Structure formats: C-alpha cells, structure tokens
PDB file of C-alpha atoms in Angstrom:
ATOM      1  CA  UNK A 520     -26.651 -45.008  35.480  1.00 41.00           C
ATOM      2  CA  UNK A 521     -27.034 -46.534  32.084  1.00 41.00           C
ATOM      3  CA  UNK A 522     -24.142 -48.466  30.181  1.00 45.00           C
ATOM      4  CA  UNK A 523     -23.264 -46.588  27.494  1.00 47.00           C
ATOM      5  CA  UNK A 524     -23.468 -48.319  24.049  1.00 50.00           C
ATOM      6  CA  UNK A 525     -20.248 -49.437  22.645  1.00 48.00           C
ATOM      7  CA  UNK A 526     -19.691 -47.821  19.215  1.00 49.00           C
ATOM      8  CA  UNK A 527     -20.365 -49.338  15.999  1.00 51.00           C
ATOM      9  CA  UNK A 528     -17.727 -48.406  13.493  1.00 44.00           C
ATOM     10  CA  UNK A 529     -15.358 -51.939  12.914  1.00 43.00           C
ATOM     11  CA  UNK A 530     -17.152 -54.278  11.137  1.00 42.00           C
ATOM     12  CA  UNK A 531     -15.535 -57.342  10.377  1.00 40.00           C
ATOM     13  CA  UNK A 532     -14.542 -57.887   6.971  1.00 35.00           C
ATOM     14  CA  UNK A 533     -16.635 -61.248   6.825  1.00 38.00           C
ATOM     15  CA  UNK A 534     -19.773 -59.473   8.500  1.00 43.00           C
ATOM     16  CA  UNK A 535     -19.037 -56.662   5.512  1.00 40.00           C
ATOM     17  CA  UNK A 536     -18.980 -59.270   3.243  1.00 40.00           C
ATOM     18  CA  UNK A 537     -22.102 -60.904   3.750  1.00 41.00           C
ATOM     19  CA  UNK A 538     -24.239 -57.164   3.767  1.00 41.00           C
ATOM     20  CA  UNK A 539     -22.901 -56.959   0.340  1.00 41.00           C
ATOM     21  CA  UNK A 540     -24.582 -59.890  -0.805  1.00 40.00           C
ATOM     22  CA  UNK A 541     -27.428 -59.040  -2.702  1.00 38.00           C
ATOM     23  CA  UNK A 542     -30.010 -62.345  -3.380  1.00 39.00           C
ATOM     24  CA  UNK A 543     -31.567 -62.582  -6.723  1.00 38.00           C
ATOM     25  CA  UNK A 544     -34.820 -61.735  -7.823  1.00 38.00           C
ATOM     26  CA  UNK A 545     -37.361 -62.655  -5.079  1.00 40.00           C
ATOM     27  CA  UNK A 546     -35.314 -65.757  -3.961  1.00 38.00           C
ATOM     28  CA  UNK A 547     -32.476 -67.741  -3.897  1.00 35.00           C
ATOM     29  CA  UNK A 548     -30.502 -68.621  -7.056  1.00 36.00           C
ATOM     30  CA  UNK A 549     -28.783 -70.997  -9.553  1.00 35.00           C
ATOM     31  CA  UNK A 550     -25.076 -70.216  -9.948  1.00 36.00           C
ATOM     32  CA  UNK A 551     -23.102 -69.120 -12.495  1.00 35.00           C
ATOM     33  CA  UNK A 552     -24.954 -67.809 -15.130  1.00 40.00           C
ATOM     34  CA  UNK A 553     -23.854 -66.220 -18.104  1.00 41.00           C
ATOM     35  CA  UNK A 554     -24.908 -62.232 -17.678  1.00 41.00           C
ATOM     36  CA  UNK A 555     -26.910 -60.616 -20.865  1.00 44.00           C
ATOM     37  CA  UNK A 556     -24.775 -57.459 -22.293  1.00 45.00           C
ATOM     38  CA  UNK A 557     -24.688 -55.161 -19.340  1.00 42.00           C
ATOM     39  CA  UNK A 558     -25.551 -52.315 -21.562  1.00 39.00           C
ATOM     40  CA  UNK A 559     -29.166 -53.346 -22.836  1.00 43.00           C
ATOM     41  CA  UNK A 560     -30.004 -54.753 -18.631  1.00 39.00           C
ATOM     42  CA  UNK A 561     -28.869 -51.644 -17.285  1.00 38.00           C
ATOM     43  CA  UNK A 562     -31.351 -49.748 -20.502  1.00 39.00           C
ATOM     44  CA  UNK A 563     -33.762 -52.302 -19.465  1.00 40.00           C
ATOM     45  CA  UNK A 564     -33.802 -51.796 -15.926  1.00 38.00           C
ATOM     46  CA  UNK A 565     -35.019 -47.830 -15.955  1.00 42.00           C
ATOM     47  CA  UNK A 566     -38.627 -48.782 -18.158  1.00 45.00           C
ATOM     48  CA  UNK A 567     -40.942 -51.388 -17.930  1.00 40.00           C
ATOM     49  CA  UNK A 568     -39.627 -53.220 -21.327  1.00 53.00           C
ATOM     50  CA  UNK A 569     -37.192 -56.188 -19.400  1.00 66.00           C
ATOM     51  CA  UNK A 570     -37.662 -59.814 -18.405  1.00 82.00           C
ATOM     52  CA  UNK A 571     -37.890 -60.990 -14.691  1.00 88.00           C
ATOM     53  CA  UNK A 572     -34.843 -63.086 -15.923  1.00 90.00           C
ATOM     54  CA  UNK A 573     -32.865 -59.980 -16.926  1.00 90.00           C
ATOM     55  CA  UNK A 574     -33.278 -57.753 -14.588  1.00 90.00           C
ATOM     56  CA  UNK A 575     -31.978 -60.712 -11.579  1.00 91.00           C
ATOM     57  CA  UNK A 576     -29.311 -61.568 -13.810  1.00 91.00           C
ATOM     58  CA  UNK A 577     -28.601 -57.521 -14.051  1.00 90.00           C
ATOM     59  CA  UNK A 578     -28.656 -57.313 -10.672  1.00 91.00           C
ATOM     60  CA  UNK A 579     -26.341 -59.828 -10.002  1.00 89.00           C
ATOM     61  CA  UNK A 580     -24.818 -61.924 -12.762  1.00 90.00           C
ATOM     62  CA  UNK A 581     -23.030 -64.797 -10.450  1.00 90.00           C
ATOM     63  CA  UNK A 582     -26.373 -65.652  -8.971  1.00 86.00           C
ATOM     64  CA  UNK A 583     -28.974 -64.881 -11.903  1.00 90.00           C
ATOM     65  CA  UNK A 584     -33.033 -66.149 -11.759  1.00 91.00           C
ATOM     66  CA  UNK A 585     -34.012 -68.211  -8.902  1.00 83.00           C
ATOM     67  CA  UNK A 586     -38.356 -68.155  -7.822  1.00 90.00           C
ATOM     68  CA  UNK A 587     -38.730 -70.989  -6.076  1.00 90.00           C
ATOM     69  CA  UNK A 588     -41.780 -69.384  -4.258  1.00 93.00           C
ATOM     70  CA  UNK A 589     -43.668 -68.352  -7.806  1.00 92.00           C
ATOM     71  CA  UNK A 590     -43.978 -64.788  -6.787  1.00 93.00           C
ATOM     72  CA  UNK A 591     -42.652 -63.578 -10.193  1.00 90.00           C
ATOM     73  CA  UNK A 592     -45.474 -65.396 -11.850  1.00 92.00           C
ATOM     74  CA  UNK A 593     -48.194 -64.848  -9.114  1.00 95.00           C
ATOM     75  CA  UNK A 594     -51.743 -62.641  -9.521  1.00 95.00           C
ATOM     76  CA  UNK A 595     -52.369 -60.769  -6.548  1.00 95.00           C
ATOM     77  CA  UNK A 596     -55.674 -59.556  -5.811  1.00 93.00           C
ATOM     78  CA  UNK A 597     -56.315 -61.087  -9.098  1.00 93.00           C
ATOM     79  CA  UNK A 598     -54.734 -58.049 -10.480  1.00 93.00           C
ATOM     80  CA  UNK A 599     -53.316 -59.953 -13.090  1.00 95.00           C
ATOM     81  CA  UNK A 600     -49.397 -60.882 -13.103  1.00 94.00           C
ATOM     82  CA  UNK A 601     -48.150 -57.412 -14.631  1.00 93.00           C
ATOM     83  CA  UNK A 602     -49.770 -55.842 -11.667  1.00 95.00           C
ATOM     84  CA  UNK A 603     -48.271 -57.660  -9.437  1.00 95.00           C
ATOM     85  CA  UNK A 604     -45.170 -58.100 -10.612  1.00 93.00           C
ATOM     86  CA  UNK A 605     -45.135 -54.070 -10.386  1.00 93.00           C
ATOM     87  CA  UNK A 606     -45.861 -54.178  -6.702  1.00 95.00           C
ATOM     88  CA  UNK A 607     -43.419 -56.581  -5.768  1.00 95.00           C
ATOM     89  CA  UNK A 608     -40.480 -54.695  -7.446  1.00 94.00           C
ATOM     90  CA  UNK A 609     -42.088 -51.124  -6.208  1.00 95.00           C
ATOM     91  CA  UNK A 610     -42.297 -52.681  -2.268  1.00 95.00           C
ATOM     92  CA  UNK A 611     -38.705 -53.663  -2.870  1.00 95.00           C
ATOM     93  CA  UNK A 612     -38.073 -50.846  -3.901  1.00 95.00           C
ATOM     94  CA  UNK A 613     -39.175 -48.846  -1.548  1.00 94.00           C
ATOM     95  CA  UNK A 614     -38.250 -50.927   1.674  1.00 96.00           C
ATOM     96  CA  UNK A 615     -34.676 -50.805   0.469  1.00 97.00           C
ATOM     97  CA  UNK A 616     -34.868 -47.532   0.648  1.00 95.00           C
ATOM     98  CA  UNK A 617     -36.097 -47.192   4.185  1.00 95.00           C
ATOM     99  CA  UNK A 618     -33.982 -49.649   5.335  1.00 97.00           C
ATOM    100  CA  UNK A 619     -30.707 -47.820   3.942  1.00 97.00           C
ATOM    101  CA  UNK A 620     -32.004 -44.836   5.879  1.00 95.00           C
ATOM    102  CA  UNK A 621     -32.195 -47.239   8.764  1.00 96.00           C
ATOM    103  CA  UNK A 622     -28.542 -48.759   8.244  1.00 97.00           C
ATOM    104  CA  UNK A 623     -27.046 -45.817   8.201  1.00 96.00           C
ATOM    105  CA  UNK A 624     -29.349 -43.906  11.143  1.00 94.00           C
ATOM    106  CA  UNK A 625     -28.260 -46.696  13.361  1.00 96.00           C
ATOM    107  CA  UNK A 626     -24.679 -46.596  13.386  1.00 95.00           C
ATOM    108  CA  UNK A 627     -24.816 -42.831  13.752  1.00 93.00           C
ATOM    109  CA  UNK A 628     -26.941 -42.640  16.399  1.00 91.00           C
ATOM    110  CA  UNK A 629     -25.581 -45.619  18.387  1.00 92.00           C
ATOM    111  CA  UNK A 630     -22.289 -43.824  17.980  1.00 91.00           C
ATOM    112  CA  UNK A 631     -23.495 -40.909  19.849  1.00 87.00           C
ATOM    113  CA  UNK A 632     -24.560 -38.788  16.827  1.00 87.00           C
ATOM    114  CA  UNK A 633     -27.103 -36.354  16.438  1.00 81.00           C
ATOM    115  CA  UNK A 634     -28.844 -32.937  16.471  1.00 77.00           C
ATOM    116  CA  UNK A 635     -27.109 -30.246  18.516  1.00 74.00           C
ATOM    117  CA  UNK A 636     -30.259 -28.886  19.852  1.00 71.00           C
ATOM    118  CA  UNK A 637     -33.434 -30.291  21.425  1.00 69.00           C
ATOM    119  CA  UNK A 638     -36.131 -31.568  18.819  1.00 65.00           C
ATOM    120  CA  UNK A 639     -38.764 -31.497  21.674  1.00 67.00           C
ATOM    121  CA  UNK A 640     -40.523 -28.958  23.750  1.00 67.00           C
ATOM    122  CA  UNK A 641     -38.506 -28.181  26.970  1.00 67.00           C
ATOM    123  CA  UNK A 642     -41.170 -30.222  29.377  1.00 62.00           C
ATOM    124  CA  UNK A 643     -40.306 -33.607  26.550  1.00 62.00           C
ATOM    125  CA  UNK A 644     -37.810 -36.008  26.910  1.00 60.00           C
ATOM    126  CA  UNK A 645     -34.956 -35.377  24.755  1.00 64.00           C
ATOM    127  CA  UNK A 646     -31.601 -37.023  23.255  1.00 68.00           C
ATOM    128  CA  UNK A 647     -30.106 -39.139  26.149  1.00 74.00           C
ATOM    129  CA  UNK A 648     -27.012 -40.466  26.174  1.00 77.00           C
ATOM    130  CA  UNK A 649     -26.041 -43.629  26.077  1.00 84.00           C
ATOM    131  CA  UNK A 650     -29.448 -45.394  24.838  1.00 89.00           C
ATOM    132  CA  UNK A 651     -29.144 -47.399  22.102  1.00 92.00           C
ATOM    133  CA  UNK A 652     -31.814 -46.714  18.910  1.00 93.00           C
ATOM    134  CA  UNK A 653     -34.475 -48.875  19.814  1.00 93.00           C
ATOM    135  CA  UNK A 654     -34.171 -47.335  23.956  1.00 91.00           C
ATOM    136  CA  UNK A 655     -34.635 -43.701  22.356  1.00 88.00           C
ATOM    137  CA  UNK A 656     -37.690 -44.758  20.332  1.00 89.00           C
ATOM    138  CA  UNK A 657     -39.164 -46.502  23.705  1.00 88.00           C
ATOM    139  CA  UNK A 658     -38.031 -42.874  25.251  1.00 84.00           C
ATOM    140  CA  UNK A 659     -40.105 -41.323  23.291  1.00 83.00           C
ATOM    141  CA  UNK A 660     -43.633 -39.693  24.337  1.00 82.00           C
ATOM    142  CA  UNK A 661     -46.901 -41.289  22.595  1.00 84.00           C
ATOM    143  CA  UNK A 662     -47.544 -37.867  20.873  1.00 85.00           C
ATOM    144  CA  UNK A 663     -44.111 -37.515  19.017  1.00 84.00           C
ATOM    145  CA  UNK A 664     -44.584 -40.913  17.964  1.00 87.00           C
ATOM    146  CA  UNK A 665     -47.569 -40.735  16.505  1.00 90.00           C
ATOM    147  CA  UNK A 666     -46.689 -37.445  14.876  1.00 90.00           C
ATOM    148  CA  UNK A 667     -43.553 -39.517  13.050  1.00 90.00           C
ATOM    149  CA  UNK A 668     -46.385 -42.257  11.899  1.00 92.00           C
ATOM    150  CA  UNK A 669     -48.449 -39.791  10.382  1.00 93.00           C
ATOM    151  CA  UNK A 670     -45.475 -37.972   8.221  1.00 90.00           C
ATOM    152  CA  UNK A 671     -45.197 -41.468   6.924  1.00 92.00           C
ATOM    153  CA  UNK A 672     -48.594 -42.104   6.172  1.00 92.00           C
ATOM    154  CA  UNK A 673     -48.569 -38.657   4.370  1.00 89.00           C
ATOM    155  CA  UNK A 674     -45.889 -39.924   2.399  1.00 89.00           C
ATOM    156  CA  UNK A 675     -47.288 -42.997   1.848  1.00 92.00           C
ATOM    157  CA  UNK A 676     -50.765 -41.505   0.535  1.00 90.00           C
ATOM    158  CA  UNK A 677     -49.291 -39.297  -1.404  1.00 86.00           C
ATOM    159  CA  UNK A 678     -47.534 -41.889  -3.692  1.00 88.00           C
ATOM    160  CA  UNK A 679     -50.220 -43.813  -4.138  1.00 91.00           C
ATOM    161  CA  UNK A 680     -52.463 -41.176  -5.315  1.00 86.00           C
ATOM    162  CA  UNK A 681     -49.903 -38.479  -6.585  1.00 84.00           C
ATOM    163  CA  UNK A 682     -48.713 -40.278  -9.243  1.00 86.00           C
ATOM    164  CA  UNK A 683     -49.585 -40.242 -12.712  1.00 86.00           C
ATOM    165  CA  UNK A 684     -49.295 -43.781 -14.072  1.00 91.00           C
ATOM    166  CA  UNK A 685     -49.579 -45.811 -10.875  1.00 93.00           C
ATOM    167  CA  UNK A 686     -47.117 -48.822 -10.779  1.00 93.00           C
ATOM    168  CA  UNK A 687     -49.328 -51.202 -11.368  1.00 94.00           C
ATOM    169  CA  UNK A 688     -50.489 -50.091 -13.696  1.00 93.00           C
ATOM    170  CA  UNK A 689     -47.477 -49.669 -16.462  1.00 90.00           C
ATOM    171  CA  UNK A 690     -45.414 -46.641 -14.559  1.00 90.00           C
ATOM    172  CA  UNK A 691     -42.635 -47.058 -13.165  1.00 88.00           C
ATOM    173  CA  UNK A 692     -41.772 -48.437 -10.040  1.00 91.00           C
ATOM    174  CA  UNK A 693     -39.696 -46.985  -7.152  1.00 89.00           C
ATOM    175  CA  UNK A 694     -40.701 -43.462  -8.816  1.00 87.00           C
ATOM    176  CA  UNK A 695     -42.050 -40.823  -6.158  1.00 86.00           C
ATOM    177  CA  UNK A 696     -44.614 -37.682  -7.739  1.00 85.00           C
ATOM    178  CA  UNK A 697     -43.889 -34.435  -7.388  1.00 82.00           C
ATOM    179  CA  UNK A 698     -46.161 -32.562  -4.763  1.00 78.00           C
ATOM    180  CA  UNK A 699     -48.167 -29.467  -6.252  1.00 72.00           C
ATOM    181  CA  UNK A 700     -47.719 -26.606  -6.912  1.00 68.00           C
ATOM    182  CA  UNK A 701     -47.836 -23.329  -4.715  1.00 56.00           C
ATOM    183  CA  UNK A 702     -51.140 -22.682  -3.628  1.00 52.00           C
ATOM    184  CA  UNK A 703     -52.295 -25.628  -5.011  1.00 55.00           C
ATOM    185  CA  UNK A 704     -53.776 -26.929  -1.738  1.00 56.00           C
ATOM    186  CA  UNK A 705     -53.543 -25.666   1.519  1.00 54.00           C
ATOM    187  CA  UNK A 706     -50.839 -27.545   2.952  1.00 58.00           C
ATOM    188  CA  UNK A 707     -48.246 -26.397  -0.032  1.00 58.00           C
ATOM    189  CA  UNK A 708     -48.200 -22.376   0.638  1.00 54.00           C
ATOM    190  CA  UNK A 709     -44.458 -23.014  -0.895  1.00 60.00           C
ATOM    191  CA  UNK A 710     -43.123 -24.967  -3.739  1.00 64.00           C
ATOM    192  CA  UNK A 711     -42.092 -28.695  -1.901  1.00 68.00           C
ATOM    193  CA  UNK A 712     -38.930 -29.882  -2.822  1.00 72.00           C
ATOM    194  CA  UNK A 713     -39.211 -33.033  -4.526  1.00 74.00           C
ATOM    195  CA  UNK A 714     -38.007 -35.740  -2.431  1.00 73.00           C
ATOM    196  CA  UNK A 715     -36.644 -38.528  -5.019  1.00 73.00           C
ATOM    197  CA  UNK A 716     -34.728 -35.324  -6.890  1.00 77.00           C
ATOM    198  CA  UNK A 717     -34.901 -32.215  -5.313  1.00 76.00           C
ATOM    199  CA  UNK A 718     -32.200 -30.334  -6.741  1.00 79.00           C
ATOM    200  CA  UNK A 719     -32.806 -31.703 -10.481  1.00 78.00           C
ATOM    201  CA  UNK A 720     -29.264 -33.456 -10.320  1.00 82.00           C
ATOM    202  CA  UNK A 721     -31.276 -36.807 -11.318  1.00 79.00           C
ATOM    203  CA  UNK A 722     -32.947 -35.445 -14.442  1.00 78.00           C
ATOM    204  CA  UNK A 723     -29.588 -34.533 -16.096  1.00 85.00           C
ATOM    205  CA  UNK A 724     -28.144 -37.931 -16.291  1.00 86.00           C
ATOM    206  CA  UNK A 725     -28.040 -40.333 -19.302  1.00 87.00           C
ATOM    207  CA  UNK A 726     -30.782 -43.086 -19.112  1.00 83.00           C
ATOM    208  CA  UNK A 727     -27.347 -45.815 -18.680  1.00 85.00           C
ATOM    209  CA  UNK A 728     -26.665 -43.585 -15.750  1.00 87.00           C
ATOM    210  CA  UNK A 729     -29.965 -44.059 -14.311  1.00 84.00           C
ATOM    211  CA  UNK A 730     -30.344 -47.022 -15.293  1.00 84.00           C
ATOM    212  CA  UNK A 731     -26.777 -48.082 -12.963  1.00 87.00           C
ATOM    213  CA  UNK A 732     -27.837 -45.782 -10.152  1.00 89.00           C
ATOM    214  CA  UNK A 733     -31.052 -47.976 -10.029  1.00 88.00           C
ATOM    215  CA  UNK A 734     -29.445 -51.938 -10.266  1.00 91.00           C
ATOM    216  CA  UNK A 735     -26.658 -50.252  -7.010  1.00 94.00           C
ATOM    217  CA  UNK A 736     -30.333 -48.774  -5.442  1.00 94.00           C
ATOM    218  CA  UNK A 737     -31.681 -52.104  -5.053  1.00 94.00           C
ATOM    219  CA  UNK A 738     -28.659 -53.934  -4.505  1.00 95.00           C
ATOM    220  CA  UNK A 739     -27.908 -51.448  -1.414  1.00 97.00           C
ATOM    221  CA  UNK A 740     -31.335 -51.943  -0.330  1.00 97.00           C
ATOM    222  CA  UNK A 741     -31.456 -55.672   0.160  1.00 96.00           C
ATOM    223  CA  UNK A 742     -27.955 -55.251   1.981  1.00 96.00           C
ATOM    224  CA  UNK A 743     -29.515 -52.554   4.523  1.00 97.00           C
ATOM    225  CA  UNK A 744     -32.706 -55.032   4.702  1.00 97.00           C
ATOM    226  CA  UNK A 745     -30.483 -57.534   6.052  1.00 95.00           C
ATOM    227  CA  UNK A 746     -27.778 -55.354   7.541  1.00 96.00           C
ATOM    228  CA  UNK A 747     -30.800 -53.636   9.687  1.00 96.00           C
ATOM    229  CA  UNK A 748     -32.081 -56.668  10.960  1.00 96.00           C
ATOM    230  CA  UNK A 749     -29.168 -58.168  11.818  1.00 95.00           C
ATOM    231  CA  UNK A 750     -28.469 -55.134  14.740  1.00 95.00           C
ATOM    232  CA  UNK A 751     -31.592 -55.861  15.576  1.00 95.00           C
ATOM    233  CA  UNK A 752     -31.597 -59.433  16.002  1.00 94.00           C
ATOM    234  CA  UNK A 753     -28.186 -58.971  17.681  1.00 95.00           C
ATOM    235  CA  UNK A 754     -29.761 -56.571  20.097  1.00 95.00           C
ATOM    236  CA  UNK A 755     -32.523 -59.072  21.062  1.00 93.00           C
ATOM    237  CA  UNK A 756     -30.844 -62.219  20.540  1.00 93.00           C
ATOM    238  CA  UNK A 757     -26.690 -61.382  21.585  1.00 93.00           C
ATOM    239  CA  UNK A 758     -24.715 -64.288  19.346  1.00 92.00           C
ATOM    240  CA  UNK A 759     -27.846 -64.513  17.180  1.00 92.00           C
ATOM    241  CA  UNK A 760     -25.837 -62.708  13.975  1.00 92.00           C
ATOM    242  CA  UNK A 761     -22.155 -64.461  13.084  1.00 88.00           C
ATOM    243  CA  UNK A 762     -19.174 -62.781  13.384  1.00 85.00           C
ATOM    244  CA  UNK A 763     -21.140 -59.384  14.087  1.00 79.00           C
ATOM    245  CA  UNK A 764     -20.609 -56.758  16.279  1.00 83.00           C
ATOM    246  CA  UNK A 765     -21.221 -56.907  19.820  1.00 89.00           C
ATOM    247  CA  UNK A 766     -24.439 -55.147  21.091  1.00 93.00           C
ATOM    248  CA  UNK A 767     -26.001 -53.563  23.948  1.00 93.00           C
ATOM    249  CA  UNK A 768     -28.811 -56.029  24.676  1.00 94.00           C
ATOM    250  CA  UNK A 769     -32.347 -54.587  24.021  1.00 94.00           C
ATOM    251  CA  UNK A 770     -35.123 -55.895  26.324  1.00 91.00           C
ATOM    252  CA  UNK A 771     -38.229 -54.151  24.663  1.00 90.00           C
ATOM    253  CA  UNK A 772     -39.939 -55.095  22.020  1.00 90.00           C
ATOM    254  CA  UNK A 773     -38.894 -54.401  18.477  1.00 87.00           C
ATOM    255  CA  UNK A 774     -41.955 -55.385  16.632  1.00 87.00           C
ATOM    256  CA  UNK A 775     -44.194 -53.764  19.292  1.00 85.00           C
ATOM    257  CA  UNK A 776     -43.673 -49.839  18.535  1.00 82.00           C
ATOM    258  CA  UNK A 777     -46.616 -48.206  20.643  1.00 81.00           C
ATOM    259  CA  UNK A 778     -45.615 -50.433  23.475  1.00 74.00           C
ATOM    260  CA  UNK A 779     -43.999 -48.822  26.756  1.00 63.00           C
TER     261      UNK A 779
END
C-alpha cells in the first residue's frame, strides 16, 4: 500500500515569510530606495507610459531597480528594446499566473482534495489516494496528457494571434483577447466566457484599482514561482528548501512530463 501524503496546511511563519518576498524587476536589488508617489506608479503600471525604474520601485519600494543581467535594456531577436522589454514583463506575467494556479492546486490536492466524480472513462485510471501531485500526473494515461497539452497550446495560440495590439508591439501586457463571437468559427457554437474577466467585474473598476490589482498580480506571481518550486525541490531533494514543510519524496522526474 502507498504512504499517504502528509497534509500541507502549517507553514512556518519564516517559510511564509520568504514566499512573500517579491524580487525586483528582473533581478536582485539595491536597498532602500525612496518610492515615487504611489498614486502616479500604480496609474503607470496599467499602460505602457512608466519607466523600468518605476514600475520595480512600484512593485516593491524597499528593494527598488536592480538589472545586473541587462535584460531591461536587452534586444531580443533584434526586436528592438521596447519589444522586448514587452515580452519579458508579458512572460512574467503570465508564468505568475500559472504558477499561482500551481501553488494553490498543490496544497489542495496533496491534502486530499478534489472532484467528487471520475474525470476519466470507467476503463482510465482515476483519482487515487494518497499520491502526491507529481505521482497523479505520472498516473496518468499518455492520451489525457496530451489532451491537457493541447488545451494549453490552444490557449497559448490564441493569445498570440487573438489579440489586437500584440505586446510587443505597444499593447498591453498580461492582457488575454476575447474569443469570437457565436458562430464565428466552428469551435465557438456559444459565446466563450472570457477567461481574464468573464463576468465583467474587471471592466467596472477605476484604472487605480486596476492598476493595484496588477502590482499584487505580479507580486503573487513571483511568490507562487518560488513557492511552487520549492514543493518541488523538497519533493526531489527532502532538506533541499529551509524551514519548509516535510514532503513525501518524489522519485520521477519533474522536468520529464511524457516520461513513465
């Protein structure tokens, strides 16, 4: 019989404390700076009109602007620095936002937590108990895995090509399009929800709300970023994470999905 998974649900307060960090701006960072009026960041944080500088020291006033890599200033693709700026803050973006998902998917599922009926055909595996999240991946089939990779790639195609003003290129980034219409091809015979807003609850807030909601966004993200790897590395490495929580060890291969 398998162990069963010990839950996840006291995290020590120093372990809390360092997923709350949030590092600055593509790096590490000079302490101590004086913050710019938290009004005009937060306004400059929901367009495209803000420095580099403003938008770390928005994020995070203590630790402010620190590149010691260059990627603020770099040209990818020879793009031009605009252009890649925009990519770097949409891929942040966006993996901070997969990784929160992740966070939180963990510590519900290693607690024991999901659907109350079978997501598979009767002949599939299904939910077993006492696996930890990266067993019930390994669990299971090829097929249901590759039909989860191809949702995301759906996803991921349709950002890049639904969008009006592509990020970077001047729109915004982190934004999501709408999907068409009704009718408007085959796959929509309904009206898709949108995913970013769905319910329209976004679109009625001030810009100084938005612009808030987006500094905690990122500032959540690069917590789950590190808060997901850490369970990971724990799982793979036992001790390898400081004063976190104990974990089943994992003996597959994290980085190796398709793998047995």
């Amino acid at each position: 019989a398998r162990a069963t998974a010990e839950p996840i649900c006291n995290l020590s307060p120093i372990n809390m404390a360092l997923l709350s960090l949030a590092p600055s701006c593509l790096g590490l960072a000079t302490p101590l700076r004086a913050a710019p009026p938290l009004a005009s960041s937060r306004a400059a944080a929901v367009s495209m009109d803000y420095s580099k500088e403003e938008l770390a020291t928005a994020l995070n006033p203590v630790v402010g602007y620190f590149d010691p890599l260059g990627l603020a200033t770099a040209d990818f693709w020879s793009q031009g620095n605009e252009a890649t700026w925009g990519w770097l803050r949409h891929a942040e973006i966006k993996h901070g936002r997969v990784a929160m998902f992740a966070f939180v998917g963990y510590i519900a599922q290693y607690n024991g937590l999901h659907f109350g009926f079978p997501l598979s055909l009767p002949e599939s595996p299904s939910y077993a108990a006492g696996l930890t999240p990266p067993e019930q991946w390994d669990a299971l089939p090829l097929l249901a895995k590759a039909q989860i990779f191809t949702f995301i790639g759906f996803l991921e195609f349709w950002s890049e090509l639904g969008m009006e003003t592509h990020y970077m290129k001047g729109g915004r980034p982190g934004d999501y399009p709408d999907f068409p219409k009704a009718g408007v091809i085959p796959v929509t015979p309904v009206k898709v929800f949108n995913l970013y807003d769905p319910f329209g609850f976004a679109g009625k807030r001030s810009e100084e709300q938005k612009a808030k909601g987006l500094l905690a966004e990122i500032n959540n993200g690069r917590a789950a970023m590190i808060g997901i790897m850490a369970f990971l590395a724990e799982q793979k490495i036992p001790g390898s994470v400081p004063w976190g929580p104990h974990l089943k060890p994992y003996a597959g291969e994290v980085m190796a999905p398709f793998m047995p």
